[in-house]
PDB file of C-alpha atoms in Angstrom:
ATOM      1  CA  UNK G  25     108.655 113.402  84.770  1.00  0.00           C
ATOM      2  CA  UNK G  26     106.924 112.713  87.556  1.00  0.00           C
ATOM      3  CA  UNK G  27     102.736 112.252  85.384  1.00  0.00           C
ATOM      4  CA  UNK G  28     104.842 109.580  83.782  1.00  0.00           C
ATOM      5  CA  UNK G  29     106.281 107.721  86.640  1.00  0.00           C
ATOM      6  CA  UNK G  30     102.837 108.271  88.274  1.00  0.00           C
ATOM      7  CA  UNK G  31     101.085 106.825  85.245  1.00  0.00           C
ATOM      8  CA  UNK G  32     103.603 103.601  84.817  1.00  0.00           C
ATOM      9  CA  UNK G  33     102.989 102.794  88.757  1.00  0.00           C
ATOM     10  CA  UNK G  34      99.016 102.908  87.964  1.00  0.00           C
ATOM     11  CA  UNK G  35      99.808 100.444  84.828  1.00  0.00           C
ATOM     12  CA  UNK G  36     101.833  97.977  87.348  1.00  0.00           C
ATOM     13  CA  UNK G  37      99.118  98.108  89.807  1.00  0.00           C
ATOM     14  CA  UNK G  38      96.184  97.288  87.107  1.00  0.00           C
ATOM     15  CA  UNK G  39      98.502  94.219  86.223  1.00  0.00           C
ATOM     16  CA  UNK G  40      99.019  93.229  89.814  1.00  0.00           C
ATOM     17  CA  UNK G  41      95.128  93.260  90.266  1.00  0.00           C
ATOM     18  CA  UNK G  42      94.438  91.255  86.634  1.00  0.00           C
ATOM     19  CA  UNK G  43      97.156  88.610  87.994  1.00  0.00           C
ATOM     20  CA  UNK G  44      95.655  88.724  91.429  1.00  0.00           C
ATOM     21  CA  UNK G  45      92.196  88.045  90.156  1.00  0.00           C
ATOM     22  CA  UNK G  46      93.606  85.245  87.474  1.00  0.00           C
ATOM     23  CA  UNK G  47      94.903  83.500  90.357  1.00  0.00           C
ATOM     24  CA  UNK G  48      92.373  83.959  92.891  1.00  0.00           C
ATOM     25  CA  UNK G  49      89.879  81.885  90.364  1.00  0.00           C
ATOM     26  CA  UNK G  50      91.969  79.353  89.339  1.00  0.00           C
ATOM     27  CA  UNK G  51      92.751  78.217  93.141  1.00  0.00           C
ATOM     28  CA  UNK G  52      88.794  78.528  93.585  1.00  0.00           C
ATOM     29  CA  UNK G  53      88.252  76.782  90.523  1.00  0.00           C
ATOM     30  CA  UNK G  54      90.885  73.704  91.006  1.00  0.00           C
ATOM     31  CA  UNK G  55      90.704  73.344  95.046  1.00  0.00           C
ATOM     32  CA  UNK G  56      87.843  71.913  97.107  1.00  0.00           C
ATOM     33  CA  UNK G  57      89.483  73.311 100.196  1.00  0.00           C
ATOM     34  CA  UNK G  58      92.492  75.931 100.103  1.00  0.00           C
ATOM     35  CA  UNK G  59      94.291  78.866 103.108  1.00  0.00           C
ATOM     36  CA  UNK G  60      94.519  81.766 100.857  1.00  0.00           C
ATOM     37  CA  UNK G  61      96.111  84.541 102.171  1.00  0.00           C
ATOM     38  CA  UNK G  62      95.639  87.809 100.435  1.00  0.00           C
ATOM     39  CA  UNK G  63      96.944  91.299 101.095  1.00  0.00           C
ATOM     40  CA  UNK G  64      94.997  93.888 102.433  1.00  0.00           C
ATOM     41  CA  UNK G  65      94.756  95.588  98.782  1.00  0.00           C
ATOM     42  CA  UNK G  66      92.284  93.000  97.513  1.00  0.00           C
ATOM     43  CA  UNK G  67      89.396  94.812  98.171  1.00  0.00           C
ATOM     44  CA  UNK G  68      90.784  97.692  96.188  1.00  0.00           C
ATOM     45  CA  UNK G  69      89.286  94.936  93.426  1.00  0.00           C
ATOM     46  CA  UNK G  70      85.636  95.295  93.589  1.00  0.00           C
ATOM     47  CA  UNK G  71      84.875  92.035  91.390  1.00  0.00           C
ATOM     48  CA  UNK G  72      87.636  90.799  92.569  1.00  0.00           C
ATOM     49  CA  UNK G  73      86.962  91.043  95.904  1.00  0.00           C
ATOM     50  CA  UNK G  74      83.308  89.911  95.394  1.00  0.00           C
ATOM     51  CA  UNK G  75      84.502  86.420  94.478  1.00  0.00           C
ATOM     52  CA  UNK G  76      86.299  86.000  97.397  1.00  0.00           C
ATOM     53  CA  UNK G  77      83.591  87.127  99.673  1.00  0.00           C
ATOM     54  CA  UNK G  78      81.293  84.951  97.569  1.00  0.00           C
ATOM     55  CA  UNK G  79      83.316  81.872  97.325  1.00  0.00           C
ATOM     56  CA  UNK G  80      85.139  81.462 100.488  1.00  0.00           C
ATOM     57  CA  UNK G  81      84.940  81.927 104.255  1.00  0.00           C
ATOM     58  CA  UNK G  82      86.585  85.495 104.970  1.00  0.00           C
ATOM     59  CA  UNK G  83      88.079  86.092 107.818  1.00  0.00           C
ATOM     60  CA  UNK G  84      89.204  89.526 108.239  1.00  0.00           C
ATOM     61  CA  UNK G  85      92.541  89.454 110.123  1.00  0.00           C
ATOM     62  CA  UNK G  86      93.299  92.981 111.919  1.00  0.00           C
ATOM     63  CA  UNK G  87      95.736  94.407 114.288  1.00  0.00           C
ATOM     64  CA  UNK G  88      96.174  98.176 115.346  1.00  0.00           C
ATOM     65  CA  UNK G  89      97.744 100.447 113.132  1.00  0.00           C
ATOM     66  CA  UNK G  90     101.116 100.685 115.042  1.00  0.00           C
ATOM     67  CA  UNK G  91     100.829  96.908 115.523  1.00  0.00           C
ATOM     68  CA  UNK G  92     101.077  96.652 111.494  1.00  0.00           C
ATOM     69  CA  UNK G  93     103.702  98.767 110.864  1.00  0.00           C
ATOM     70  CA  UNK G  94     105.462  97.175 113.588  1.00  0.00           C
ATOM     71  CA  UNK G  95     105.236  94.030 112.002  1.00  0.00           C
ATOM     72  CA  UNK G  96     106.307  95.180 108.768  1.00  0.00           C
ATOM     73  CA  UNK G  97     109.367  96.645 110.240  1.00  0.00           C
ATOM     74  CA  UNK G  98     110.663  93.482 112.030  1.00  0.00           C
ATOM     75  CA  UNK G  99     110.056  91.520 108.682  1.00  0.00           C
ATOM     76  CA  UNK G 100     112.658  94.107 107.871  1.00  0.00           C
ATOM     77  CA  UNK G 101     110.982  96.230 104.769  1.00  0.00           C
ATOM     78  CA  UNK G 102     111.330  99.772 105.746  1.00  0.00           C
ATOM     79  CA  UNK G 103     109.905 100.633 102.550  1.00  0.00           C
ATOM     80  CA  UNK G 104     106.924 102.353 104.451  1.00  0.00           C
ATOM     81  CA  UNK G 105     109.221 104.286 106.187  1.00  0.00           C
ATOM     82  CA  UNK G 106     111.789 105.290 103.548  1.00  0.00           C
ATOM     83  CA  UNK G 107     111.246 109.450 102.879  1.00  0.00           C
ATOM     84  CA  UNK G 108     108.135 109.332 104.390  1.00  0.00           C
ATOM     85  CA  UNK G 109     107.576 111.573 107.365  1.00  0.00           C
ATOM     86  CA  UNK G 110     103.929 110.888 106.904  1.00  0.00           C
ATOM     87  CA  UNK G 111     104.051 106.856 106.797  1.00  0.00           C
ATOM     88  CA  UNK G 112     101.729 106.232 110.083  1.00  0.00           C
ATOM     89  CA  UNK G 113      99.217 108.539 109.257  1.00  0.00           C
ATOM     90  CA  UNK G 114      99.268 107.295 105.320  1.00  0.00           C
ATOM     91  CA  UNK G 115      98.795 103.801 106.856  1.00  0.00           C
ATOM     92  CA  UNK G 116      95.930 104.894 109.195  1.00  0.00           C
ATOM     93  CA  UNK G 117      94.029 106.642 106.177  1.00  0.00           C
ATOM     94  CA  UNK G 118      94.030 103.480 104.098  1.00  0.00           C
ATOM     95  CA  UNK G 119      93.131 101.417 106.953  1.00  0.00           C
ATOM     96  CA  UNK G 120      90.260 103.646 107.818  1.00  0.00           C
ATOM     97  CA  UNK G 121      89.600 104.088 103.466  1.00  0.00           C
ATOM     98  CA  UNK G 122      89.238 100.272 103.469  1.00  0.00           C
ATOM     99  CA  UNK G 123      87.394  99.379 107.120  1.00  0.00           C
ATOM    100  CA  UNK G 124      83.858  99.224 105.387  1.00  0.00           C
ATOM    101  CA  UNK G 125      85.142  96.348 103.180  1.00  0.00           C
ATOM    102  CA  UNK G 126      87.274  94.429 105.860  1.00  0.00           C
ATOM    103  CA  UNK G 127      84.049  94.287 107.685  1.00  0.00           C
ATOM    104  CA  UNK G 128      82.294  92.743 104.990  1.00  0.00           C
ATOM    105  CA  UNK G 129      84.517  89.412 105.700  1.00  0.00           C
ATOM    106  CA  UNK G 130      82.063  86.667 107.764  1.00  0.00           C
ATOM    107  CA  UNK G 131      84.527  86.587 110.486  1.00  0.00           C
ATOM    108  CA  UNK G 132      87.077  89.153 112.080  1.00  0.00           C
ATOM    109  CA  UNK G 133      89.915  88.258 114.823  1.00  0.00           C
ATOM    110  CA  UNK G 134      91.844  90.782 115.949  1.00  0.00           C
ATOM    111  CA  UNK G 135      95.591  89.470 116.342  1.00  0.00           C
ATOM    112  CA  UNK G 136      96.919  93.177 117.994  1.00  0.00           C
ATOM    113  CA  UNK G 137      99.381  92.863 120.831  1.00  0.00           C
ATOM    114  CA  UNK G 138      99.264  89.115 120.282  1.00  0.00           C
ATOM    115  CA  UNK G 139     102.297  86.201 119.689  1.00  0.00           C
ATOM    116  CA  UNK G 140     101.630  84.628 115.992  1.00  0.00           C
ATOM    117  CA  UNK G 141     101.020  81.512 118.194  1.00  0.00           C
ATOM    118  CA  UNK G 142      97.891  83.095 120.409  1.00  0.00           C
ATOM    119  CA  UNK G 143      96.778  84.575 116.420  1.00  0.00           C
ATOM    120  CA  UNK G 144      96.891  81.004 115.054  1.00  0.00           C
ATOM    121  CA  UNK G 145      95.768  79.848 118.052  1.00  0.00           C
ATOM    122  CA  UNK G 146      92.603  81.977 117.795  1.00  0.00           C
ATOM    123  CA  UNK G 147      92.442  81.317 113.986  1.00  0.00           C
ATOM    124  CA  UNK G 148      92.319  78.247 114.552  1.00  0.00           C
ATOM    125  CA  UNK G 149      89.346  77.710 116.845  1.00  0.00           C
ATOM    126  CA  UNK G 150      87.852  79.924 114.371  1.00  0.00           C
ATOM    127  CA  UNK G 151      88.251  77.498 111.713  1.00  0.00           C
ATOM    128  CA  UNK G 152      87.388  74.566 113.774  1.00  0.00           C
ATOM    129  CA  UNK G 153      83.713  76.160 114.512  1.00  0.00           C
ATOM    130  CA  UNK G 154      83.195  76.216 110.195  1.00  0.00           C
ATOM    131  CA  UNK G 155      83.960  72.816 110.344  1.00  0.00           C
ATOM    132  CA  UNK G 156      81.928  71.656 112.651  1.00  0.00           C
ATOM    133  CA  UNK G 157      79.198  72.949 110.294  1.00  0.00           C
ATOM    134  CA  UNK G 158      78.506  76.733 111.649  1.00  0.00           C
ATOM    135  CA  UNK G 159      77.637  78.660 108.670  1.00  0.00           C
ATOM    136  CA  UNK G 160      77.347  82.184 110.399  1.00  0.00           C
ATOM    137  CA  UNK G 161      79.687  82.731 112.913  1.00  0.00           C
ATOM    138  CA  UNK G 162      79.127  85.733 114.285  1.00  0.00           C
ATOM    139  CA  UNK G 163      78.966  89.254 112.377  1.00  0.00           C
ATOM    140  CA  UNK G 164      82.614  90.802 112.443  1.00  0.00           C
ATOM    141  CA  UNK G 165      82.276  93.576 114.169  1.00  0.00           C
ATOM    142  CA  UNK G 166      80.900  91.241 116.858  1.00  0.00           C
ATOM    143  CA  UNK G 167      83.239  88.423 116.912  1.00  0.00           C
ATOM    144  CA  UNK G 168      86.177  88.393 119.641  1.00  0.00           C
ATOM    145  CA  UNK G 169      87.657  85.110 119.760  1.00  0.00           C
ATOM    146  CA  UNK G 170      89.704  84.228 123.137  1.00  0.00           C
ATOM    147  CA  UNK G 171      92.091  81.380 123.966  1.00  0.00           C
ATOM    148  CA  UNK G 172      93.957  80.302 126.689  1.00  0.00           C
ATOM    149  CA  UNK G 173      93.457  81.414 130.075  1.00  0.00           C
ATOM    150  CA  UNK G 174      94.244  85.078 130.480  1.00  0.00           C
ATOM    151  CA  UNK G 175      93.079  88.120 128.145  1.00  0.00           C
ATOM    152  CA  UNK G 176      94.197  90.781 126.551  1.00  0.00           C
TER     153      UNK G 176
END
């Protein structure tokens, strides 16, 4: 039945999130300094989500809607695209659902139409300016971060 199926997806996903937020502490907990890279569901987890915000520099890495599912595709999972007509505009209502609390991250660099060498590039330089000992970086809606010579 499909309540059931429905209700055992819900139970997998609450288990996901307690796993997620198990593991998110104990990196925190045991690492003075640690990349964590988290999917874009995180903030789905409002504690959860808290502690990261709380406990780490954020940086709140975005590309375009099309840009994503591109990127998804070439990794080759078609998963978003499998019997669903409505994939783009499913991915453009969660990424709109979920835009208040990506913009709560300190930083935001926006990687659309870019190589993954120009993104780490920028991410980077990003880094480089918390290390040098700048707190606030910029607020995210405000920060655009350009390399190289050139723009997009």
């Amino acid at each position: 039945d499909r309540h059931e199926r429905a209700g055992r997806g819900q139970l997998g996903l609450a288990t996901f999130r307690r796993y997620e937020r198990a593991c998110l502490e104990r990196v925190i907990d045991e690492h003075d300094t640690a990349v964590i890279a988290t999917a874009g569901g995180i903030v789905s987890g409002a504690e959860t989500y808290a502690l990261l915000l709380r406990r780490s520099h954020t940086v709140w890495v975005r590309a375009s809607p099309d840009e994503h599912m591109k990127r998804v595709m070439e990794q080759g999972d078609f998963r978003p695209m499998a019997q669903n007509r409505e994939a783009m505009a499913d991915l453009v209502a969660i990424l709109d659902a979920r835009r208040a609390d990506y913009a709560r991250a300190q930083a935001e660099l926006d990687t659309s139409g870019d190589t993954i060498e120009r993104s780490f590039g920028k991410l980077q330089d990003l880094v480089k300016r918390w290390l040098h000992g700048e707190r606030e970086i910029a607020r995210p809606l405000e920060l655009r971060i350009e390399t190289g010579a050139g723009g997009h």
